[in-house]
JSON list of C-alpha atoms and ligand atoms in Angstrom, two decimals:
[
{"chain": "A", "resi": 27, "resn": "MET", "atom": "CA", "xyz": [-66.24, 24.46, -32.79]},
{"chain": "A", "resi": 28, "resn": "ARG", "atom": "CA", "xyz": [-70.00, 24.93, -33.12]},
{"chain": "A", "resi": 29, "resn": "LEU", "atom": "CA", "xyz": [-72.18, 21.99, -32.16]},
{"chain": "A", "resi": 30, "resn": "ASP", "atom": "CA", "xyz": [-73.86, 21.80, -35.60]},
{"chain": "A", "resi": 31, "resn": "LYS", "atom": "CA", "xyz": [-70.41, 21.75, -37.24]},
{"chain": "A", "resi": 32, "resn": "PHE", "atom": "CA", "xyz": [-69.26, 18.99, -34.90]},
{"chain": "A", "resi": 33, "resn": "ILE", "atom": "CA", "xyz": [-72.31, 16.92, -35.90]},
{"chain": "A", "resi": 34, "resn": "CYS", "atom": "CA", "xyz": [-71.48, 17.44, -39.61]},
{"chain": "A", "resi": 35, "resn": "LYS", "atom": "CA", "xyz": [-67.87, 16.43, -38.98]},
{"chain": "A", "resi": 36, "resn": "SER", "atom": "CA", "xyz": [-68.88, 13.22, -37.28]},
{"chain": "A", "resi": 37, "resn": "THR", "atom": "CA", "xyz": [-71.85, 12.11, -39.44]},
{"chain": "A", "resi": 38, "resn": "GLU", "atom": "CA", "xyz": [-73.01, 12.25, -43.06]},
{"chain": "A", "resi": 39, "resn": "LEU", "atom": "CA", "xyz": [-75.44, 15.06, -42.20]},
{"chain": "A", "resi": 40, "resn": "THR", "atom": "CA", "xyz": [-75.38, 18.48, -43.85]},
{"chain": "A", "resi": 41, "resn": "ARG", "atom": "CA", "xyz": [-75.42, 21.62, -41.70]},
{"chain": "A", "resi": 42, "resn": "THR", "atom": "CA", "xyz": [-79.18, 22.05, -42.29]},
{"chain": "A", "resi": 43, "resn": "GLU", "atom": "CA", "xyz": [-79.86, 18.42, -41.34]},
{"chain": "A", "resi": 44, "resn": "ALA", "atom": "CA", "xyz": [-77.71, 18.80, -38.22]},
{"chain": "A", "resi": 45, "resn": "LYS", "atom": "CA", "xyz": [-79.77, 21.83, -37.16]},
{"chain": "A", "resi": 46, "resn": "SER", "atom": "CA", "xyz": [-83.01, 19.88, -37.69]},
{"chain": "A", "resi": 47, "resn": "LEU", "atom": "CA", "xyz": [-81.63, 17.01, -35.63]},
{"chain": "A", "resi": 48, "resn": "LEU", "atom": "CA", "xyz": [-80.79, 19.43, -32.81]},
{"chain": "A", "resi": 49, "resn": "LYS", "atom": "CA", "xyz": [-84.36, 20.72, -32.76]},
{"chain": "A", "resi": 50, "resn": "THR", "atom": "CA", "xyz": [-85.61, 17.18, -32.03]},
{"chain": "A", "resi": 51, "resn": "GLY", "atom": "CA", "xyz": [-83.81, 17.21, -28.66]},
{"chain": "A", "resi": 52, "resn": "LYS", "atom": "CA", "xyz": [-82.00, 13.93, -29.44]},
{"chain": "A", "resi": 53, "resn": "VAL", "atom": "CA", "xyz": [-78.55, 15.46, -29.02]},
{"chain": "A", "resi": 54, "resn": "ARG", "atom": "CA", "xyz": [-76.88, 15.59, -25.62]},
{"chain": "A", "resi": 55, "resn": "VAL", "atom": "CA", "xyz": [-73.64, 17.36, -24.67]},
{"chain": "A", "resi": 56, "resn": "ASN", "atom": "CA", "xyz": [-72.08, 15.89, -21.52]},
{"chain": "A", "resi": 57, "resn": "GLY", "atom": "CA", "xyz": [-75.45, 14.37, -20.65]},
{"chain": "A", "resi": 58, "resn": "GLU", "atom": "CA", "xyz": [-77.53, 17.55, -21.12]},
{"chain": "A", "resi": 59, "resn": "VAL", "atom": "CA", "xyz": [-79.93, 17.97, -24.04]},
{"chain": "A", "resi": 60, "resn": "SER", "atom": "CA", "xyz": [-78.76, 20.79, -26.30]},
{"chain": "A", "resi": 61, "resn": "LYS", "atom": "CA", "xyz": [-80.79, 22.37, -29.08]},
{"chain": "A", "resi": 62, "resn": "ASN", "atom": "CA", "xyz": [-78.33, 25.20, -29.58]},
{"chain": "A", "resi": 63, "resn": "ALA", "atom": "CA", "xyz": [-76.57, 24.86, -32.95]},
{"chain": "A", "resi": 64, "resn": "ALA", "atom": "CA", "xyz": [-74.12, 27.65, -32.06]},
{"chain": "A", "resi": 65, "resn": "MET", "atom": "CA", "xyz": [-73.02, 26.08, -28.77]},
{"chain": "A", "resi": 66, "resn": "GLN", "atom": "CA", "xyz": [-69.22, 25.84, -28.61]},
{"chain": "A", "resi": 67, "resn": "VAL", "atom": "CA", "xyz": [-68.02, 22.27, -28.06]},
{"chain": "A", "resi": 68, "resn": "HIS", "atom": "CA", "xyz": [-64.66, 20.51, -28.01]},
{"chain": "A", "resi": 69, "resn": "GLU", "atom": "CA", "xyz": [-63.65, 17.10, -29.30]},
{"chain": "A", "resi": 70, "resn": "ASN", "atom": "CA", "xyz": [-63.25, 15.83, -25.73]},
{"chain": "A", "resi": 71, "resn": "ASN", "atom": "CA", "xyz": [-66.89, 16.66, -24.86]},
{"chain": "A", "resi": 72, "resn": "ASP", "atom": "CA", "xyz": [-69.22, 13.66, -24.71]},
{"chain": "A", "resi": 73, "resn": "ILE", "atom": "CA", "xyz": [-71.67, 14.32, -27.53]},
{"chain": "A", "resi": 74, "resn": "THR", "atom": "CA", "xyz": [-74.36, 11.74, -28.21]},
{"chain": "A", "resi": 75, "resn": "VAL", "atom": "CA", "xyz": [-77.34, 11.26, -30.54]},
{"chain": "A", "resi": 76, "resn": "GLU", "atom": "CA", "xyz": [-79.96, 8.98, -29.01]},
{"chain": "A", "resi": 77, "resn": "GLY", "atom": "CA", "xyz": [-77.27, 7.60, -26.69]},
{"chain": "A", "resi": 78, "resn": "GLN", "atom": "CA", "xyz": [-74.69, 6.92, -29.47]},
{"chain": "A", "resi": 79, "resn": "SER", "atom": "CA", "xyz": [-71.40, 8.79, -29.02]},
{"chain": "A", "resi": 80, "resn": "LEU", "atom": "CA", "xyz": [-70.16, 10.88, -31.93]},
{"chain": "A", "resi": 81, "resn": "THR", "atom": "CA", "xyz": [-66.49, 11.06, -32.87]},
{"chain": "A", "resi": 82, "resn": "ALA", "atom": "CA", "xyz": [-65.42, 13.94, -35.09]},
{"chain": "A", "resi": 83, "resn": "ARG", "atom": "CA", "xyz": [-63.65, 13.03, -38.31]},
{"chain": "A", "resi": 84, "resn": "GLN", "atom": "CA", "xyz": [-59.94, 13.90, -38.29]},
{"chain": "A", "resi": 85, "resn": "SER", "atom": "CA", "xyz": [-59.17, 17.26, -39.90]},
{"chain": "A", "resi": 86, "resn": "ARG", "atom": "CA", "xyz": [-57.93, 17.07, -43.46]},
{"chain": "A", "resi": 87, "resn": "TYR", "atom": "CA", "xyz": [-54.91, 18.88, -44.92]},
{"chain": "A", "resi": 88, "resn": "ILE", "atom": "CA", "xyz": [-54.57, 18.87, -48.68]},
{"chain": "A", "resi": 89, "resn": "MET", "atom": "CA", "xyz": [-52.50, 20.59, -51.36]},
{"chain": "A", "resi": 90, "resn": "LEU", "atom": "CA", "xyz": [-53.73, 21.09, -54.91]},
{"chain": "A", "resi": 91, "resn": "HIS", "atom": "CA", "xyz": [-52.18, 22.32, -58.15]},
{"chain": "A", "resi": 92, "resn": "LYS", "atom": "CA", "xyz": [-54.79, 24.90, -59.15]},
{"chain": "A", "resi": 93, "resn": "PRO", "atom": "CA", "xyz": [-55.51, 25.20, -62.88]},
{"chain": "A", "resi": 94, "resn": "LEU", "atom": "CA", "xyz": [-56.38, 28.44, -64.67]},
{"chain": "A", "resi": 95, "resn": "ASP", "atom": "CA", "xyz": [-60.01, 29.53, -64.68]},
{"chain": "A", "resi": 96, "resn": "THR", "atom": "CA", "xyz": [-61.01, 27.90, -61.41]},
{"chain": "A", "resi": 97, "resn": "ILE", "atom": "CA", "xyz": [-61.93, 29.78, -58.25]},
{"chain": "A", "resi": 98, "resn": "CYS", "atom": "CA", "xyz": [-61.08, 29.23, -54.60]},
{"chain": "A", "resi": 99, "resn": "SER", "atom": "CA", "xyz": [-64.64, 29.90, -53.42]},
{"chain": "A", "resi": 100, "resn": "ASN", "atom": "CA", "xyz": [-66.84, 26.98, -52.30]},
{"chain": "A", "resi": 101, "resn": "VAL", "atom": "CA", "xyz": [-69.51, 27.89, -54.85]},
{"chain": "A", "resi": 102, "resn": "ASP", "atom": "CA", "xyz": [-69.28, 28.15, -58.62]},
{"chain": "A", "resi": 103, "resn": "GLU", "atom": "CA", "xyz": [-69.44, 31.70, -59.92]},
{"chain": "A", "resi": 104, "resn": "ASN", "atom": "CA", "xyz": [-67.98, 32.88, -63.26]},
{"chain": "A", "resi": 105, "resn": "TYR", "atom": "CA", "xyz": [-65.68, 29.86, -63.12]},
{"chain": "A", "resi": 106, "resn": "PRO", "atom": "CA", "xyz": [-66.07, 26.47, -61.43]},
{"chain": "A", "resi": 107, "resn": "SER", "atom": "CA", "xyz": [-64.93, 26.03, -57.84]},
{"chain": "A", "resi": 108, "resn": "LEU", "atom": "CA", "xyz": [-61.68, 24.10, -57.48]},
{"chain": "A", "resi": 109, "resn": "PHE", "atom": "CA", "xyz": [-63.35, 21.93, -54.82]},
{"chain": "A", "resi": 110, "resn": "HIS", "atom": "CA", "xyz": [-64.79, 19.88, -57.72]},
{"chain": "A", "resi": 111, "resn": "LEU", "atom": "CA", "xyz": [-61.24, 18.57, -58.24]},
{"chain": "A", "resi": 112, "resn": "ILE", "atom": "CA", "xyz": [-60.98, 17.03, -54.77]},
{"chain": "A", "resi": 113, "resn": "ASP", "atom": "CA", "xyz": [-62.70, 13.68, -54.53]},
{"chain": "A", "resi": 114, "resn": "VAL", "atom": "CA", "xyz": [-63.01, 13.40, -50.76]},
{"chain": "A", "resi": 115, "resn": "ASP", "atom": "CA", "xyz": [-66.09, 13.23, -48.58]},
{"chain": "A", "resi": 116, "resn": "LYS", "atom": "CA", "xyz": [-67.66, 16.67, -48.02]},
{"chain": "A", "resi": 117, "resn": "ALA", "atom": "CA", "xyz": [-64.92, 18.45, -50.00]},
{"chain": "A", "resi": 118, "resn": "PHE", "atom": "CA", "xyz": [-67.04, 21.61, -50.16]},
{"chain": "A", "resi": 119, "resn": "ASP", "atom": "CA", "xyz": [-66.97, 21.89, -46.34]},
{"chain": "A", "resi": 120, "resn": "MET", "atom": "CA", "xyz": [-63.25, 22.71, -46.52]},
{"chain": "A", "resi": 121, "resn": "HIS", "atom": "CA", "xyz": [-61.67, 26.09, -47.25]},
{"chain": "A", "resi": 122, "resn": "VAL", "atom": "CA", "xyz": [-58.61, 27.43, -49.03]},
{"chain": "A", "resi": 123, "resn": "ALA", "atom": "CA", "xyz": [-55.84, 28.86, -46.83]},
{"chain": "A", "resi": 124, "resn": "GLY", "atom": "CA", "xyz": [-54.87, 31.87, -48.95]},
{"chain": "A", "resi": 125, "resn": "ARG", "atom": "CA", "xyz": [-56.92, 32.25, -52.10]},
{"chain": "A", "resi": 126, "resn": "LEU", "atom": "CA", "xyz": [-55.58, 32.66, -55.63]},
{"chain": "A", "resi": 127, "resn": "ASP", "atom": "CA", "xyz": [-57.25, 34.65, -58.41]},
{"chain": "A", "resi": 128, "resn": "ALA", "atom": "CA", "xyz": [-59.04, 32.77, -61.19]},
{"chain": "A", "resi": 129, "resn": "ASP", "atom": "CA", "xyz": [-56.17, 33.57, -63.58]},
{"chain": "A", "resi": 130, "resn": "THR", "atom": "CA", "xyz": [-53.44, 32.44, -61.13]},
{"chain": "A", "resi": 131, "resn": "THR", "atom": "CA", "xyz": [-52.19, 28.86, -61.11]},
{"chain": "A", "resi": 132, "resn": "GLY", "atom": "CA", "xyz": [-50.19, 26.88, -58.59]},
{"chain": "A", "resi": 133, "resn": "LEU", "atom": "CA", "xyz": [-50.18, 25.78, -54.99]},
{"chain": "A", "resi": 134, "resn": "VAL", "atom": "CA", "xyz": [-53.26, 26.01, -52.81]},
{"chain": "A", "resi": 135, "resn": "ILE", "atom": "CA", "xyz": [-53.61, 24.49, -49.37]},
{"chain": "A", "resi": 136, "resn": "ILE", "atom": "CA", "xyz": [-57.07, 23.26, -48.42]},
{"chain": "A", "resi": 137, "resn": "THR", "atom": "CA", "xyz": [-58.31, 22.19, -45.00]},
{"chain": "A", "resi": 138, "resn": "ASP", "atom": "CA", "xyz": [-61.26, 22.05, -42.64]},
{"chain": "A", "resi": 139, "resn": "ASP", "atom": "CA", "xyz": [-59.11, 23.12, -39.68]},
{"chain": "A", "resi": 140, "resn": "GLY", "atom": "CA", "xyz": [-59.69, 26.85, -39.30]},
{"chain": "A", "resi": 141, "resn": "ARG", "atom": "CA", "xyz": [-57.33, 27.28, -36.38]},
{"chain": "A", "resi": 142, "resn": "TRP", "atom": "CA", "xyz": [-54.49, 25.68, -38.37]},
{"chain": "A", "resi": 143, "resn": "SER", "atom": "CA", "xyz": [-55.14, 27.68, -41.55]},
{"chain": "A", "resi": 144, "resn": "HIS", "atom": "CA", "xyz": [-54.98, 30.89, -39.49]},
{"chain": "A", "resi": 145, "resn": "ASN", "atom": "CA", "xyz": [-51.22, 30.22, -39.19]},
{"chain": "A", "resi": 146, "resn": "ILE", "atom": "CA", "xyz": [-50.93, 30.44, -42.96]},
{"chain": "A", "resi": 147, "resn": "ILE", "atom": "CA", "xyz": [-53.30, 33.33, -43.58]},
{"chain": "A", "resi": 148, "resn": "SER", "atom": "CA", "xyz": [-52.74, 35.71, -40.69]},
{"chain": "A", "resi": 149, "resn": "PRO", "atom": "CA", "xyz": [-50.29, 38.51, -41.61]},
{"chain": "A", "resi": 150, "resn": "LYS", "atom": "CA", "xyz": [-49.02, 38.35, -38.02]},
{"chain": "A", "resi": 151, "resn": "LYS", "atom": "CA", "xyz": [-47.62, 34.84, -38.67]},
{"chain": "A", "resi": 152, "resn": "GLN", "atom": "CA", "xyz": [-45.54, 36.10, -41.62]},
{"chain": "A", "resi": 153, "resn": "CYS", "atom": "CA", "xyz": [-45.78, 32.83, -43.54]},
{"chain": "A", "resi": 154, "resn": "GLU", "atom": "CA", "xyz": [-43.73, 33.08, -46.76]},
{"chain": "A", "resi": 155, "resn": "LYS", "atom": "CA", "xyz": [-45.43, 32.56, -50.13]},
{"chain": "A", "resi": 156, "resn": "VAL", "atom": "CA", "xyz": [-43.33, 32.27, -53.28]},
{"chain": "A", "resi": 157, "resn": "TYR", "atom": "CA", "xyz": [-44.74, 33.33, -56.64]},
{"chain": "A", "resi": 158, "resn": "ARG", "atom": "CA", "xyz": [-43.28, 32.95, -60.13]},
{"chain": "A", "resi": 159, "resn": "VAL", "atom": "CA", "xyz": [-44.28, 36.12, -61.92]},
{"chain": "A", "resi": 160, "resn": "PHE", "atom": "CA", "xyz": [-44.31, 36.76, -65.68]},
{"chain": "A", "resi": 161, "resn": "LEU", "atom": "CA", "xyz": [-44.17, 40.45, -66.57]},
{"chain": "A", "resi": 162, "resn": "ARG", "atom": "CA", "xyz": [-45.22, 42.63, -69.48]},
{"chain": "A", "resi": 163, "resn": "ASP", "atom": "CA", "xyz": [-42.06, 44.78, -69.29]},
{"chain": "A", "resi": 164, "resn": "ASN", "atom": "CA", "xyz": [-38.47, 44.03, -68.35]},
{"chain": "A", "resi": 165, "resn": "ILE", "atom": "CA", "xyz": [-37.93, 44.18, -64.60]},
{"chain": "A", "resi": 166, "resn": "LYS", "atom": "CA", "xyz": [-36.37, 47.49, -63.55]},
{"chain": "A", "resi": 167, "resn": "GLU", "atom": "CA", "xyz": [-33.09, 47.41, -61.67]},
{"chain": "A", "resi": 168, "resn": "ASP", "atom": "CA", "xyz": [-34.46, 49.19, -58.62]},
{"chain": "A", "resi": 169, "resn": "SER", "atom": "CA", "xyz": [-37.55, 46.97, -58.16]},
{"chain": "A", "resi": 170, "resn": "ALA", "atom": "CA", "xyz": [-35.82, 44.56, -55.75]},
{"chain": "A", "resi": 171, "resn": "GLN", "atom": "CA", "xyz": [-34.79, 47.46, -53.53]},
{"chain": "A", "resi": 172, "resn": "LYS", "atom": "CA", "xyz": [-38.29, 48.99, -53.66]},
{"chain": "A", "resi": 173, "resn": "PHE", "atom": "CA", "xyz": [-39.92, 45.69, -52.70]},
{"chain": "A", "resi": 174, "resn": "GLU", "atom": "CA", "xyz": [-37.39, 45.23, -49.90]},
{"chain": "A", "resi": 175, "resn": "GLU", "atom": "CA", "xyz": [-38.32, 48.67, -48.53]},
{"chain": "A", "resi": 176, "resn": "GLY", "atom": "CA", "xyz": [-42.07, 48.18, -49.11]},
{"chain": "A", "resi": 177, "resn": "VAL", "atom": "CA", "xyz": [-44.29, 49.81, -51.70]},
{"chain": "A", "resi": 178, "resn": "GLN", "atom": "CA", "xyz": [-47.49, 51.78, -51.30]},
{"chain": "A", "resi": 179, "resn": "LEU", "atom": "CA", "xyz": [-50.52, 49.99, -52.73]},
{"chain": "A", "resi": 180, "resn": "GLN", "atom": "CA", "xyz": [-53.54, 52.06, -53.67]},
{"chain": "A", "resi": 181, "resn": "GLY", "atom": "CA", "xyz": [-56.09, 52.19, -50.88]},
{"chain": "A", "resi": 182, "resn": "GLU", "atom": "CA", "xyz": [-53.78, 50.70, -48.23]},
{"chain": "A", "resi": 183, "resn": "LYS", "atom": "CA", "xyz": [-52.75, 52.56, -45.07]},
{"chain": "A", "resi": 184, "resn": "SER", "atom": "CA", "xyz": [-49.26, 51.10, -44.74]},
{"chain": "A", "resi": 185, "resn": "LEU", "atom": "CA", "xyz": [-46.44, 49.99, -47.04]},
{"chain": "A", "resi": 186, "resn": "THR", "atom": "CA", "xyz": [-46.18, 46.34, -47.99]},
{"chain": "A", "resi": 187, "resn": "ARG", "atom": "CA", "xyz": [-43.92, 44.27, -45.77]},
{"chain": "A", "resi": 188, "resn": "PRO", "atom": "CA", "xyz": [-40.36, 43.62, -47.03]},
{"chain": "A", "resi": 189, "resn": "ALA", "atom": "CA", "xyz": [-40.51, 41.23, -49.99]},
{"chain": "A", "resi": 190, "resn": "LYS", "atom": "CA", "xyz": [-37.70, 39.37, -51.75]},
{"chain": "A", "resi": 191, "resn": "LEU", "atom": "CA", "xyz": [-37.29, 39.55, -55.50]},
{"chain": "A", "resi": 192, "resn": "LYS", "atom": "CA", "xyz": [-35.14, 37.10, -57.48]},
{"chain": "A", "resi": 193, "resn": "ILE", "atom": "CA", "xyz": [-34.66, 37.85, -61.16]},
{"chain": "A", "resi": 194, "resn": "ILE", "atom": "CA", "xyz": [-34.81, 34.75, -63.39]},
{"chain": "A", "resi": 195, "resn": "GLU", "atom": "CA", "xyz": [-35.02, 36.51, -66.76]},
{"chain": "A", "resi": 196, "resn": "ASP", "atom": "CA", "xyz": [-35.83, 40.05, -67.93]},
{"chain": "A", "resi": 197, "resn": "ARG", "atom": "CA", "xyz": [-39.55, 39.37, -67.64]},
{"chain": "A", "resi": 198, "resn": "GLU", "atom": "CA", "xyz": [-39.64, 36.43, -65.22]},
{"chain": "A", "resi": 199, "resn": "VAL", "atom": "CA", "xyz": [-39.03, 36.75, -61.47]},
{"chain": "A", "resi": 200, "resn": "LEU", "atom": "CA", "xyz": [-39.65, 34.98, -58.18]},
{"chain": "A", "resi": 201, "resn": "LEU", "atom": "CA", "xyz": [-41.31, 37.09, -55.51]},
{"chain": "A", "resi": 202, "resn": "THR", "atom": "CA", "xyz": [-41.54, 36.06, -51.84]},
{"chain": "A", "resi": 203, "resn": "ILE", "atom": "CA", "xyz": [-44.11, 37.86, -49.70]},
{"chain": "A", "resi": 204, "resn": "THR", "atom": "CA", "xyz": [-45.36, 37.32, -46.17]},
{"chain": "A", "resi": 205, "resn": "GLU", "atom": "CA", "xyz": [-48.83, 38.87, -46.50]},
{"chain": "A", "resi": 206, "resn": "GLY", "atom": "CA", "xyz": [-51.84, 38.15, -48.68]},
{"chain": "A", "resi": 207, "resn": "LYS", "atom": "CA", "xyz": [-53.56, 41.42, -49.46]},
{"chain": "A", "resi": 208, "resn": "TYR", "atom": "CA", "xyz": [-56.18, 41.45, -52.20]},
{"chain": "A", "resi": 209, "resn": "HIS", "atom": "CA", "xyz": [-54.41, 41.00, -55.60]},
{"chain": "A", "resi": 210, "resn": "GLN", "atom": "CA", "xyz": [-51.20, 41.78, -53.75]},
{"chain": "A", "resi": 211, "resn": "VAL", "atom": "CA", "xyz": [-48.65, 40.61, -56.31]},
{"chain": "A", "resi": 212, "resn": "LYS", "atom": "CA", "xyz": [-50.39, 42.26, -59.25]},
{"chain": "A", "resi": 213, "resn": "ARG", "atom": "CA", "xyz": [-50.73, 45.51, -57.28]},
{"chain": "A", "resi": 214, "resn": "MET", "atom": "CA", "xyz": [-47.08, 45.43, -56.18]},
{"chain": "A", "resi": 215, "resn": "PHE", "atom": "CA", "xyz": [-45.86, 45.26, -59.77]},
{"chain": "A", "resi": 216, "resn": "ALA", "atom": "CA", "xyz": [-48.35, 47.95, -60.78]},
{"chain": "A", "resi": 217, "resn": "ALA", "atom": "CA", "xyz": [-46.83, 50.11, -58.01]},
{"chain": "A", "resi": 218, "resn": "VAL", "atom": "CA", "xyz": [-43.42, 49.89, -59.72]},
{"chain": "A", "resi": 219, "resn": "GLY", "atom": "CA", "xyz": [-44.84, 50.61, -63.17]},
{"chain": "A", "resi": 220, "resn": "ASN", "atom": "CA", "xyz": [-45.00, 47.07, -64.52]},
{"chain": "A", "resi": 221, "resn": "ARG", "atom": "CA", "xyz": [-47.81, 44.60, -65.17]},
{"chain": "A", "resi": 222, "resn": "VAL", "atom": "CA", "xyz": [-48.26, 40.92, -64.27]},
{"chain": "A", "resi": 223, "resn": "VAL", "atom": "CA", "xyz": [-49.21, 38.80, -67.29]},
{"chain": "A", "resi": 224, "resn": "GLY", "atom": "CA", "xyz": [-48.86, 35.39, -65.62]},
{"chain": "A", "resi": 225, "resn": "LEU", "atom": "CA", "xyz": [-48.82, 34.32, -61.99]},
{"chain": "A", "resi": 226, "resn": "HIS", "atom": "CA", "xyz": [-48.05, 30.96, -60.42]},
{"chain": "A", "resi": 227, "resn": "ARG", "atom": "CA", "xyz": [-47.61, 30.14, -56.70]},
{"chain": "A", "resi": 228, "resn": "GLU", "atom": "CA", "xyz": [-44.78, 27.67, -56.08]},
{"chain": "A", "resi": 229, "resn": "GLN", "atom": "CA", "xyz": [-44.43, 27.50, -52.32]},
{"chain": "A", "resi": 230, "resn": "ILE", "atom": "CA", "xyz": [-46.21, 28.25, -49.03]},
{"chain": "A", "resi": 231, "resn": "GLY", "atom": "CA", "xyz": [-43.96, 27.99, -45.96]},
{"chain": "A", "resi": 232, "resn": "ILE", "atom": "CA", "xyz": [-42.09, 24.69, -46.35]},
{"chain": "A", "resi": 233, "resn": "VAL", "atom": "CA", "xyz": [-44.71, 23.22, -48.72]},
{"chain": "A", "resi": 234, "resn": "LYS", "atom": "CA", "xyz": [-43.52, 23.15, -52.34]},
{"chain": "A", "resi": 235, "resn": "LEU", "atom": "CA", "xyz": [-45.72, 22.44, -55.35]},
{"chain": "A", "resi": 236, "resn": "ALA", "atom": "CA", "xyz": [-42.78, 20.54, -56.94]},
{"chain": "A", "resi": 237, "resn": "ASP", "atom": "CA", "xyz": [-43.96, 18.08, -59.59]},
{"chain": "A", "resi": 238, "resn": "LEU", "atom": "CA", "xyz": [-47.59, 17.67, -58.52]},
{"chain": "A", "resi": 239, "resn": "PRO", "atom": "CA", "xyz": [-49.42, 17.63, -61.89]},
{"chain": "A", "resi": 240, "resn": "LEU", "atom": "CA", "xyz": [-51.88, 20.39, -62.81]},
{"chain": "A", "resi": 241, "resn": "GLY", "atom": "CA", "xyz": [-55.33, 19.73, -61.33]},
{"chain": "A", "resi": 242, "resn": "GLU", "atom": "CA", "xyz": [-54.05, 16.98, -59.01]},
{"chain": "A", "resi": 243, "resn": "TRP", "atom": "CA", "xyz": [-54.04, 16.97, -55.20]},
{"chain": "A", "resi": 244, "resn": "ARG", "atom": "CA", "xyz": [-52.43, 15.05, -52.35]},
{"chain": "A", "resi": 245, "resn": "TYR", "atom": "CA", "xyz": [-52.63, 15.00, -48.56]},
{"chain": "A", "resi": 246, "resn": "LEU", "atom": "CA", "xyz": [-49.92, 16.98, -46.80]},
{"chain": "A", "resi": 247, "resn": "THR", "atom": "CA", "xyz": [-47.38, 14.90, -44.89]},
{"chain": "A", "resi": 248, "resn": "GLU", "atom": "CA", "xyz": [-47.31, 15.01, -41.10]},
{"chain": "A", "resi": 249, "resn": "GLN", "atom": "CA", "xyz": [-44.14, 17.08, -41.26]},
{"chain": "A", "resi": 250, "resn": "GLU", "atom": "CA", "xyz": [-45.82, 19.61, -43.59]},
{"chain": "A", "resi": 251, "resn": "VAL", "atom": "CA", "xyz": [-48.90, 19.84, -41.36]},
{"chain": "A", "resi": 252, "resn": "ASN", "atom": "CA", "xyz": [-46.78, 20.28, -38.22]},
{"chain": "A", "resi": 253, "resn": "ALA", "atom": "CA", "xyz": [-44.77, 23.07, -39.84]},
{"chain": "A", "resi": 254, "resn": "PHE", "atom": "CA", "xyz": [-47.84, 25.33, -39.57]},
{"chain": "A", "resi": 255, "resn": "SER", "atom": "CA", "xyz": [-48.98, 24.21, -36.12]},
{"chain": "B", "resi": 8, "resn": "URA", "atom": "N1", "xyz": [-51.45, 38.08, -55.70]},
{"chain": "B", "resi": 8, "resn": "URA", "atom": "C1", "xyz": [-52.25, 38.32, -56.74]},
{"chain": "B", "resi": 8, "resn": "URA", "atom": "O1", "xyz": [-52.28, 39.41, -57.28]},
{"chain": "B", "resi": 8, "resn": "URA", "atom": "N2", "xyz": [-53.05, 37.31, -57.16]},
{"chain": "B", "resi": 8, "resn": "URA", "atom": "C2", "xyz": [-53.04, 36.09, -56.63]},
{"chain": "B", "resi": 8, "resn": "URA", "atom": "O2", "xyz": [-53.75, 35.19, -57.09]},
{"chain": "B", "resi": 8, "resn": "URA", "atom": "C3", "xyz": [-52.18, 35.85, -55.55]},
{"chain": "B", "resi": 8, "resn": "URA", "atom": "C4", "xyz": [-51.39, 36.87, -55.09]}
]
């Protein structure tokens, strides 16, 4: 990780304060003064400030039940950021692994470990995400087959990857996808002539939202973290 980020992770300093500290020449990496905020360092490097060794805080892995009208961005925009709901130190330094729209509820995974979250986000990893979808019109009989074969989304070069559809009721289904294209679920149902009127994510990989109350969060268990490693 970058040296300025390492300093943030191991002190109370903000990124700007870490950069200012670096300019003073008080930071050494393996004995050498470094003023380079972008320098790549590892946790086993000896990084000191005025002779005191720094130890990076352990990465955090959290799940949250996202309410309606919150956004997954780290800054408030039209709606408040969901990071306000997480009362941990430097919550806004973390990121969401697979964002949900403001009008989608359900499971979000939040971390400050970018390498780990790549295993959830990258389409190459084919991590399954399960959505409960509420539809405007009754589900058509051939939709499951179409999703299995892949549908063409507007503006995309290739078909969607095979997705599994389980019909719960005429206008309620469970959809499992392994990608996370922009507004993917809404666009998939639009591609088969329907419209999503409610969307809720229930599961990512082995992590299930289960009975975590709306707006609440918890740390992932070791087993859950390791499942994406
Ligand atoms: N697909 C969507 O269309 N929206 C989401 O929030 C998540 C997946």
